[in-house]
PDB file of C-alpha atoms in Angstrom:
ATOM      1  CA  UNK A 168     115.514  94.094  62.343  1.00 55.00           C
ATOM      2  CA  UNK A 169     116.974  91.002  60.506  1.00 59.00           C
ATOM      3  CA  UNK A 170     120.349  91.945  58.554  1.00 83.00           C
ATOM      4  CA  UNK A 171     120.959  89.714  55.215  1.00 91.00           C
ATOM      5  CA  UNK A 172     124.404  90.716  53.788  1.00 94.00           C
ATOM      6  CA  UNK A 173     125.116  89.963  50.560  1.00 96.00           C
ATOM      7  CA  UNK A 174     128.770  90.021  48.757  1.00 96.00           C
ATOM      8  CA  UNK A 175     130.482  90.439  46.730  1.00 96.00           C
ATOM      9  CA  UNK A 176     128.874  94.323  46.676  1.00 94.00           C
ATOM     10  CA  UNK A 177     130.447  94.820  43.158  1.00 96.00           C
ATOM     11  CA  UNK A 178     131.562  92.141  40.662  1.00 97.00           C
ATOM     12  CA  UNK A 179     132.915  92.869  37.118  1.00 97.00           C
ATOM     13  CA  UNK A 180     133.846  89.890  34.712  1.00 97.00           C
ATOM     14  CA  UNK A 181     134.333  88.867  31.611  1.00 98.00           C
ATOM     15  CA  UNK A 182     131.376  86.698  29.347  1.00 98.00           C
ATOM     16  CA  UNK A 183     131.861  83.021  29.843  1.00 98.00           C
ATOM     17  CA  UNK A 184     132.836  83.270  33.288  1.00 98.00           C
ATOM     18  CA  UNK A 185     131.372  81.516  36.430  1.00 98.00           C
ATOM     19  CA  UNK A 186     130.386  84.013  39.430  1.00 98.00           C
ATOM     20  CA  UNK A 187     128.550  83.606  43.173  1.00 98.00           C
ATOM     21  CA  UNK A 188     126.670  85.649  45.111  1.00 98.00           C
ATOM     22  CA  UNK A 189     126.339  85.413  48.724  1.00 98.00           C
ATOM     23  CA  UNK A 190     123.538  86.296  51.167  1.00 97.00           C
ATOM     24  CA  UNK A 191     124.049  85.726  54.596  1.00 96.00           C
ATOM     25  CA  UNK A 192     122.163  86.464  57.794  1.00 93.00           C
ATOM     26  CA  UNK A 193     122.292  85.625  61.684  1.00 90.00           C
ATOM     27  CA  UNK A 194     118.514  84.826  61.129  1.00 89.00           C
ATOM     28  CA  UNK A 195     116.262  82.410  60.216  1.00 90.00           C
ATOM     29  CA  UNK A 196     114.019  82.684  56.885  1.00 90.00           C
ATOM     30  CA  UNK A 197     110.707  81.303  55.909  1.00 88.00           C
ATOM     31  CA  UNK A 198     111.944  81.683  52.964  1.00 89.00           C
ATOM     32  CA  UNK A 199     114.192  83.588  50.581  1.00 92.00           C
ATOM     33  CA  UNK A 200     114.143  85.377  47.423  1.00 93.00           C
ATOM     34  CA  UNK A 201     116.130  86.356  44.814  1.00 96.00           C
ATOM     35  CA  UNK A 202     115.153  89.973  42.320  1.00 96.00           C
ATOM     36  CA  UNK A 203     117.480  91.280  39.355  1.00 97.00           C
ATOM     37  CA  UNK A 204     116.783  94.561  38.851  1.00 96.00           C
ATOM     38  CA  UNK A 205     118.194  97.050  35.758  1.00 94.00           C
ATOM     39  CA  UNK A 206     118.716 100.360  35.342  1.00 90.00           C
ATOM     40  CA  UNK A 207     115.348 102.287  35.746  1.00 90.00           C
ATOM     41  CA  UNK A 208     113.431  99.484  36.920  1.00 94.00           C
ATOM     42  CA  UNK A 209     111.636  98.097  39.445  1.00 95.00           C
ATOM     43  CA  UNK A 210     113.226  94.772  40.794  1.00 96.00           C
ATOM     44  CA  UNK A 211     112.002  91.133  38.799  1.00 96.00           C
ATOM     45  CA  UNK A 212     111.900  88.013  41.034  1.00 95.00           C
ATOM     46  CA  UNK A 213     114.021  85.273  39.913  1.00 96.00           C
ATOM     47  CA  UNK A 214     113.294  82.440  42.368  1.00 95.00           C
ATOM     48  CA  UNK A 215     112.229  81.475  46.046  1.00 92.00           C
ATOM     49  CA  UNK A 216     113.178  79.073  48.072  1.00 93.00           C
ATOM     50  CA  UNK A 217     111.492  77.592  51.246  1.00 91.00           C
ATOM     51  CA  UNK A 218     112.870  74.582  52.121  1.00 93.00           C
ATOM     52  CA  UNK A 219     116.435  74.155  53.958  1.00 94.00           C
ATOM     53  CA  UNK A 220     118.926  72.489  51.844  1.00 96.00           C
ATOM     54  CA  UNK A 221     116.271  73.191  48.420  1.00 96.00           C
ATOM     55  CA  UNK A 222     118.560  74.118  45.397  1.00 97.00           C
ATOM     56  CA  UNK A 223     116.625  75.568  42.272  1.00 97.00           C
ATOM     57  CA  UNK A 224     117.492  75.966  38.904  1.00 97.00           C
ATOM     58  CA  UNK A 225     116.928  78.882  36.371  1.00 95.00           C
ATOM     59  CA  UNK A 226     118.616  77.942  33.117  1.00 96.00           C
ATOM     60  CA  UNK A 227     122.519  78.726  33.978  1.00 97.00           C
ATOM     61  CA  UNK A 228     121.303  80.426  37.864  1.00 98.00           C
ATOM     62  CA  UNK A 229     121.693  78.073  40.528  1.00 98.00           C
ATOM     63  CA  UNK A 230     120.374  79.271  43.992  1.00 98.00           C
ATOM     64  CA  UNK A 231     120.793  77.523  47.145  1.00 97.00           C
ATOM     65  CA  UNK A 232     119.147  77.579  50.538  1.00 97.00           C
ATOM     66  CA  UNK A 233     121.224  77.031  53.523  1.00 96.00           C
ATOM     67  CA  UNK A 234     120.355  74.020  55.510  1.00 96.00           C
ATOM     68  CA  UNK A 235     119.888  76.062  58.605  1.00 94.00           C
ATOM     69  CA  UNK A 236     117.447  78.499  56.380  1.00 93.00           C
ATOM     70  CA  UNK A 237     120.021  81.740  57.321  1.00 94.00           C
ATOM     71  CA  UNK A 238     121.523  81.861  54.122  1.00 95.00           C
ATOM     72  CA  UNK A 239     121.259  81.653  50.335  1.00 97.00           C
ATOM     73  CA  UNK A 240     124.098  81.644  46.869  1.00 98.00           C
ATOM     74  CA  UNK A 241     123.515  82.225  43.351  1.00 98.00           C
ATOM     75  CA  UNK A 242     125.683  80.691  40.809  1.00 98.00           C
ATOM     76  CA  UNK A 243     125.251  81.728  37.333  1.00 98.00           C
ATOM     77  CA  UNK A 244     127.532  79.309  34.840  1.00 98.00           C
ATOM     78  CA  UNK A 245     129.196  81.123  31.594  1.00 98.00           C
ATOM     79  CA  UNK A 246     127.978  84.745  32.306  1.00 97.00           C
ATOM     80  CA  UNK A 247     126.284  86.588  29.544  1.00 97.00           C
ATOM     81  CA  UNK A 248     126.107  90.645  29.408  1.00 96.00           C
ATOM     82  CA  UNK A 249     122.582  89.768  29.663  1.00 95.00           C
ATOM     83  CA  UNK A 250     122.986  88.742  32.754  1.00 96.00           C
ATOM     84  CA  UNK A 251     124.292  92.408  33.842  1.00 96.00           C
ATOM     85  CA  UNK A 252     122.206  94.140  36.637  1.00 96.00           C
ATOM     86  CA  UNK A 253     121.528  94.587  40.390  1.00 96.00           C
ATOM     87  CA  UNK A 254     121.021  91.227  42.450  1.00 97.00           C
ATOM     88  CA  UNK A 255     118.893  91.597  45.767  1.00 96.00           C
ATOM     89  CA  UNK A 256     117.927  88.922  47.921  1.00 96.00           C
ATOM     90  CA  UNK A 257     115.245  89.465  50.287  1.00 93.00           C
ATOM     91  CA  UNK A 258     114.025  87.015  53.132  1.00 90.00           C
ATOM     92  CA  UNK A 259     110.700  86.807  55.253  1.00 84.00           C
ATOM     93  CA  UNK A 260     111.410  86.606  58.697  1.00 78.00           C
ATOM     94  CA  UNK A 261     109.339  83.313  60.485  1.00 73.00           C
ATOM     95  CA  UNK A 262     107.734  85.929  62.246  1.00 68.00           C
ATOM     96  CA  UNK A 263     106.566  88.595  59.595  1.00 60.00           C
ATOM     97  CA  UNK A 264     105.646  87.052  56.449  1.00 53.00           C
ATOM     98  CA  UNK A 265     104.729  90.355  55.216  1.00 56.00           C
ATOM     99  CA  UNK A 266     107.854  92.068  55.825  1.00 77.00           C
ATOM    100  CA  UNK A 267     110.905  91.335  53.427  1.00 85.00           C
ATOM    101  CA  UNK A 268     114.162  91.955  54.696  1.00 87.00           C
ATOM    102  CA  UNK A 269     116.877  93.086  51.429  1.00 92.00           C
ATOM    103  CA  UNK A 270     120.202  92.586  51.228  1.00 93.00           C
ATOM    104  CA  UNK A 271     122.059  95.612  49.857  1.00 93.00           C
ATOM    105  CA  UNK A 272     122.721  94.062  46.039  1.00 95.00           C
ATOM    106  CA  UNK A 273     125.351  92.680  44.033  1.00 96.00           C
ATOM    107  CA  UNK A 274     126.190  94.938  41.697  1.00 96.00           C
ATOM    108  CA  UNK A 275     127.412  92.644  38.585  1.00 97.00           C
ATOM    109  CA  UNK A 276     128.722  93.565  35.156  1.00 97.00           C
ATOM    110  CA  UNK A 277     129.318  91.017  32.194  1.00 97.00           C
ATOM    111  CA  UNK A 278     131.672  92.513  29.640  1.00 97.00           C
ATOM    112  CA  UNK A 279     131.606  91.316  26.013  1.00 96.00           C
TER     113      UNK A 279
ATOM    114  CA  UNK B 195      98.890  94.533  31.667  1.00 67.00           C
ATOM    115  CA  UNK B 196     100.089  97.327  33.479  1.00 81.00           C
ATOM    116  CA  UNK B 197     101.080  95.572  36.734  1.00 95.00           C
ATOM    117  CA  UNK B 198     101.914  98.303  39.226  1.00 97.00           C
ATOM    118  CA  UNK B 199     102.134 101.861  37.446  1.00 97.00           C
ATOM    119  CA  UNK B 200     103.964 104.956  39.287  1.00 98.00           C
ATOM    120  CA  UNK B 201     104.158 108.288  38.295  1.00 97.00           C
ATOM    121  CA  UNK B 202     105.846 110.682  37.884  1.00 97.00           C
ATOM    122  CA  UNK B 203     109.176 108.785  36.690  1.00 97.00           C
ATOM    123  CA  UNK B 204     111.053 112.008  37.757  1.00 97.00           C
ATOM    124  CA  UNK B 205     110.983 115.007  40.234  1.00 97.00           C
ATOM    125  CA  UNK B 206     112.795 117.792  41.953  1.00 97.00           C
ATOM    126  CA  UNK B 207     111.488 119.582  44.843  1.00 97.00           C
ATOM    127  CA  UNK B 208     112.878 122.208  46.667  1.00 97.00           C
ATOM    128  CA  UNK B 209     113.455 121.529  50.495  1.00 97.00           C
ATOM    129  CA  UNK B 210     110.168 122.349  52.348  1.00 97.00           C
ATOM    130  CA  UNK B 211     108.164 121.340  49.393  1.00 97.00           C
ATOM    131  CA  UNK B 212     105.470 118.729  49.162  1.00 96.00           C
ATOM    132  CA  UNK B 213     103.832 116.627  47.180  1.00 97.00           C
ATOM    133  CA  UNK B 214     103.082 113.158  46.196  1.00 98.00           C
ATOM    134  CA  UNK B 215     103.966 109.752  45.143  1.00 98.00           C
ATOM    135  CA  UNK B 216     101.171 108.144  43.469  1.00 98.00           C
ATOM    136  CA  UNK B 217     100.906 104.299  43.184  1.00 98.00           C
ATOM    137  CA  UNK B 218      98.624 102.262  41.212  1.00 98.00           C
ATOM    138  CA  UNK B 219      98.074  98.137  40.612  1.00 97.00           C
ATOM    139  CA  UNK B 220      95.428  96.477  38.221  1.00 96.00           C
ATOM    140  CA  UNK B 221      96.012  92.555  40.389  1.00 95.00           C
ATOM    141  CA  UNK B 222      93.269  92.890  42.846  1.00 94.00           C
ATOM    142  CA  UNK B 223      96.123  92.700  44.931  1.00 94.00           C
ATOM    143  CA  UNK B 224      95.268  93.217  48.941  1.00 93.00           C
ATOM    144  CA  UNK B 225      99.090  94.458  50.012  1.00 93.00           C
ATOM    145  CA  UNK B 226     101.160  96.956  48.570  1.00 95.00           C
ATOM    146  CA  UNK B 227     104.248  98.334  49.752  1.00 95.00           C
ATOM    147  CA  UNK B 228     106.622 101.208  49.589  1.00 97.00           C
ATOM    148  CA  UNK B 229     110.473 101.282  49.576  1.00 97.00           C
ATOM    149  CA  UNK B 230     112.907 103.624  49.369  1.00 97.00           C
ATOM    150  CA  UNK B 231     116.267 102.799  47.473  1.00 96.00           C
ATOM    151  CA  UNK B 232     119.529 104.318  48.014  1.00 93.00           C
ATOM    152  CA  UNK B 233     123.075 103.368  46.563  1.00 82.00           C
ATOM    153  CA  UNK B 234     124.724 100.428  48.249  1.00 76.00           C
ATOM    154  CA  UNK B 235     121.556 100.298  50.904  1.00 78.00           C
ATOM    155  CA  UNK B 236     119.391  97.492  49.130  1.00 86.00           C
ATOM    156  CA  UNK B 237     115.316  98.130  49.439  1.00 94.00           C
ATOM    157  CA  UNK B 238     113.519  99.882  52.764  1.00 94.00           C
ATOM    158  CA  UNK B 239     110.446  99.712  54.016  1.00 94.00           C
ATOM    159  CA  UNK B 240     108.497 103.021  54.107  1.00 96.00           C
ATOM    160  CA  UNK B 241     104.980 101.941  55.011  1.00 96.00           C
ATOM    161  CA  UNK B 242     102.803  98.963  53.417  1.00 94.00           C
ATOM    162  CA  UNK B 243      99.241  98.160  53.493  1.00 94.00           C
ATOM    163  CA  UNK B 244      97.163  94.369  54.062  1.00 92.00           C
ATOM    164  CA  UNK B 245      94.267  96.426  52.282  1.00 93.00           C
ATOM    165  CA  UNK B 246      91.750  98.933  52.302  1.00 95.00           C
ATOM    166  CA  UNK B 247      91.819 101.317  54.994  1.00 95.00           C
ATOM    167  CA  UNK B 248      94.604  99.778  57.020  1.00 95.00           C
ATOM    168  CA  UNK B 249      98.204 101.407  56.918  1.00 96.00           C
ATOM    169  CA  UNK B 250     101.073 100.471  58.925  1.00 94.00           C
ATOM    170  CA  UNK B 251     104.885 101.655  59.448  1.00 95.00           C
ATOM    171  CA  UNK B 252     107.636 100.095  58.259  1.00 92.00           C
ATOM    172  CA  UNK B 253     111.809 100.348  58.710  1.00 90.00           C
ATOM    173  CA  UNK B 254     111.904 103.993  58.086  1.00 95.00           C
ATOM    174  CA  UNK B 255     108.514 105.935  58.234  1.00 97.00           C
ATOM    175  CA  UNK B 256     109.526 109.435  59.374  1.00 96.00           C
ATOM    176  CA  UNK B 257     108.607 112.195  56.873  1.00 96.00           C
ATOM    177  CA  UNK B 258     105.938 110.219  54.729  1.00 98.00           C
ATOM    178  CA  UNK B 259     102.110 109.500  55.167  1.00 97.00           C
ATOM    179  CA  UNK B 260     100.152 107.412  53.195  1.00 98.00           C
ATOM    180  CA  UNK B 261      96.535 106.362  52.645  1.00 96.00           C
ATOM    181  CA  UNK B 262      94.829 103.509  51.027  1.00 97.00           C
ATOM    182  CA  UNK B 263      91.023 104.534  50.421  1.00 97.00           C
ATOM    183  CA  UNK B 264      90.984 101.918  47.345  1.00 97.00           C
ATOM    184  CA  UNK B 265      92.409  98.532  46.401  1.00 96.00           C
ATOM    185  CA  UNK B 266      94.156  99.810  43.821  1.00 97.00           C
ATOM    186  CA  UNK B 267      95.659 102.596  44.838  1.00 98.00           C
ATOM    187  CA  UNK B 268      98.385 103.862  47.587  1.00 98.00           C
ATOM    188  CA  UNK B 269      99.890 107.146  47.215  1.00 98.00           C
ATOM    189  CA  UNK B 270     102.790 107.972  49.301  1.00 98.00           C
ATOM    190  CA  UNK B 271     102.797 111.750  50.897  1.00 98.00           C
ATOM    191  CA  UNK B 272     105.990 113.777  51.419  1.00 96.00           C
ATOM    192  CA  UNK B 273     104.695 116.873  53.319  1.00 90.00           C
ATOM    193  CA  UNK B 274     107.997 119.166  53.996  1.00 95.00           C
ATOM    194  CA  UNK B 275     110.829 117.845  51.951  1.00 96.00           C
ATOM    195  CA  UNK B 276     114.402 117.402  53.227  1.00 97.00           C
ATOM    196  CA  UNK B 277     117.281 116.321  51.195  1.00 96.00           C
ATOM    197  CA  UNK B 278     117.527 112.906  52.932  1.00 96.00           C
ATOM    198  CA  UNK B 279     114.486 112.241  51.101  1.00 97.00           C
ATOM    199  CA  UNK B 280     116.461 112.354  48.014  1.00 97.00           C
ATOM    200  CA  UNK B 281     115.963 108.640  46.789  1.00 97.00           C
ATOM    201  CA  UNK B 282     114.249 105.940  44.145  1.00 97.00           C
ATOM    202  CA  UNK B 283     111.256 105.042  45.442  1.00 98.00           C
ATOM    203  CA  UNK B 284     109.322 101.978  44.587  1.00 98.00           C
ATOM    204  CA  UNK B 285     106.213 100.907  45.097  1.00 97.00           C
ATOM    205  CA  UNK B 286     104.977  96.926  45.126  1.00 96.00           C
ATOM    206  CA  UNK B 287     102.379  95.050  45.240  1.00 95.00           C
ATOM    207  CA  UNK B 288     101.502  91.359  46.643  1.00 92.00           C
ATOM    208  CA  UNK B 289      98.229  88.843  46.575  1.00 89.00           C
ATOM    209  CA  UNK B 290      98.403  87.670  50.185  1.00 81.00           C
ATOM    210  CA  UNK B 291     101.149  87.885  53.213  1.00 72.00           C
ATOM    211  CA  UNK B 292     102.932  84.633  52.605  1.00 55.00           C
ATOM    212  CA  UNK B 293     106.120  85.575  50.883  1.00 63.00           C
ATOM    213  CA  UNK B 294     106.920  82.137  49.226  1.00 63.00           C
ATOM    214  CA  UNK B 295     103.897  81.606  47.063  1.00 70.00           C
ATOM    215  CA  UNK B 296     103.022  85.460  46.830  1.00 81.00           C
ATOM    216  CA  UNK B 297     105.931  87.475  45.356  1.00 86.00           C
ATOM    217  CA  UNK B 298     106.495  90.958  45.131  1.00 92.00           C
ATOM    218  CA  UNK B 299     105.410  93.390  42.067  1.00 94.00           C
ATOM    219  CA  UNK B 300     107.651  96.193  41.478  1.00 96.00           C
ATOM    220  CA  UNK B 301     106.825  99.406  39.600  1.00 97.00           C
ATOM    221  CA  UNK B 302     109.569 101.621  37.993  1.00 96.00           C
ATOM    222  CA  UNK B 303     110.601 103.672  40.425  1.00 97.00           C
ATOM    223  CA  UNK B 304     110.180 107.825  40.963  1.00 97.00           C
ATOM    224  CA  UNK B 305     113.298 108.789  41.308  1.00 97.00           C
ATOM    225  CA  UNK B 306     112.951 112.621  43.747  1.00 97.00           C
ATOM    226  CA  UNK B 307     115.958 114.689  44.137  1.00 97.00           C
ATOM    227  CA  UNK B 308     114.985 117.327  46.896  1.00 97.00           C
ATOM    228  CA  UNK B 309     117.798 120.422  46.776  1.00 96.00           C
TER     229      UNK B 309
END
């Protein structure tokens, strides 16, 4: 089974604040994606990334594949408390598409 | 557009209890999925389905069944429940097996507390 660790596991800050979010693995990805999820529901994707090196943009979230394809960051510039909720990652393995591996979540918390 | 709709939102069972978990998506999607979700543990793979009629395991399989007789549906079985069981448990939905262009669809969750 492919491990993808992410960390920080919690992070609490204050609006207008710059955070990242690490997901790391010994493995090699097809790709990688990125979910929010908030309280009673299901996780939302937020962005995939394929390509080794590929940085994305998502208004103020900037996510990053690793050049090697084993890992991935999310940046979010001047956090909002909109921006509050669970942040998974989640990577295909080059050998089972199907199969998404998640991280365990960043928990993050914007306060006003 | 519903998506993928799960109910119940809520249960208890008592330990040696069963029942079931059902699952339902209005994409014409071919796979569906179920996870379990436990604090600090991220998303696990129960079982998923590439369609009709064809089941297969995933990370951690023991003490569910499932069945896919339909596209749209895949209800997940808990036959004697124990409280390791007690979770959130999500069920999703993708078009095809290629993760990149094909993402995930999450329902809401049932969140089971067996006691």
């Amino acid at each position: 089974t492919q491990l993808l660790e992410q960390s920080p596991q919690f992070l609490s800050i204050q609006e207008g604040e710059n955070l990242t979010v690490y997901c790391n693995s010994s493995s090699v990805f097809s790709s990688l994606q990125w979910y929010r999820q908030e309280p009673g529901e299901g996780p939302v994707l937020l962005v995939t990334v394929v390509t080794g090196g590929e940085v994305k943009k998502l208004k103020r979230l900037t996510f990053q594949f690793g050049d090697a394809r084993k890992d991935s960051s999310l940046h979010i510039t001047a956090a909002q408390p909109g921006d509050t909720g669970l942040y998974l990652c989640a990577g295909a393995p080059e050998t089972s598409g199907s199969r998404l591996t998640f991280g365990e979540g960043t928990q993050l918390t914007v306060n006003p | 557009n519903a998506g993928v709709t799960q109910t119940p939102k809520f249960r208890i069972l008592k330990i040696g209890q069963s029942m079931t978990l059902q699952c339902a998506q209005d994409m014409n999607h071919n796979y569906m999925y179920w996870y379990r979700q436990d604090p600090g543990m991220g998303l696990k793979l129960i079982y998923y389905s590439v369609g009709a009629g064809i089941t297969d395991k995933g990370e951690v399989p023991n003490g569910y069944n499932v069945s896919r007789s339909t596209t749209e549906d895949f209800p997940l079985r808990l036959e004697l429940a124990a409280p390791s069981q007690t979770s959130v448990y999500f069920c999703a939905s993708s078009y095809g097996k290629s993760s990149y262009n094909s993402p995930l669809h999450f329902g809401n969750g049932t969140r089971l507390t067996v006691t």
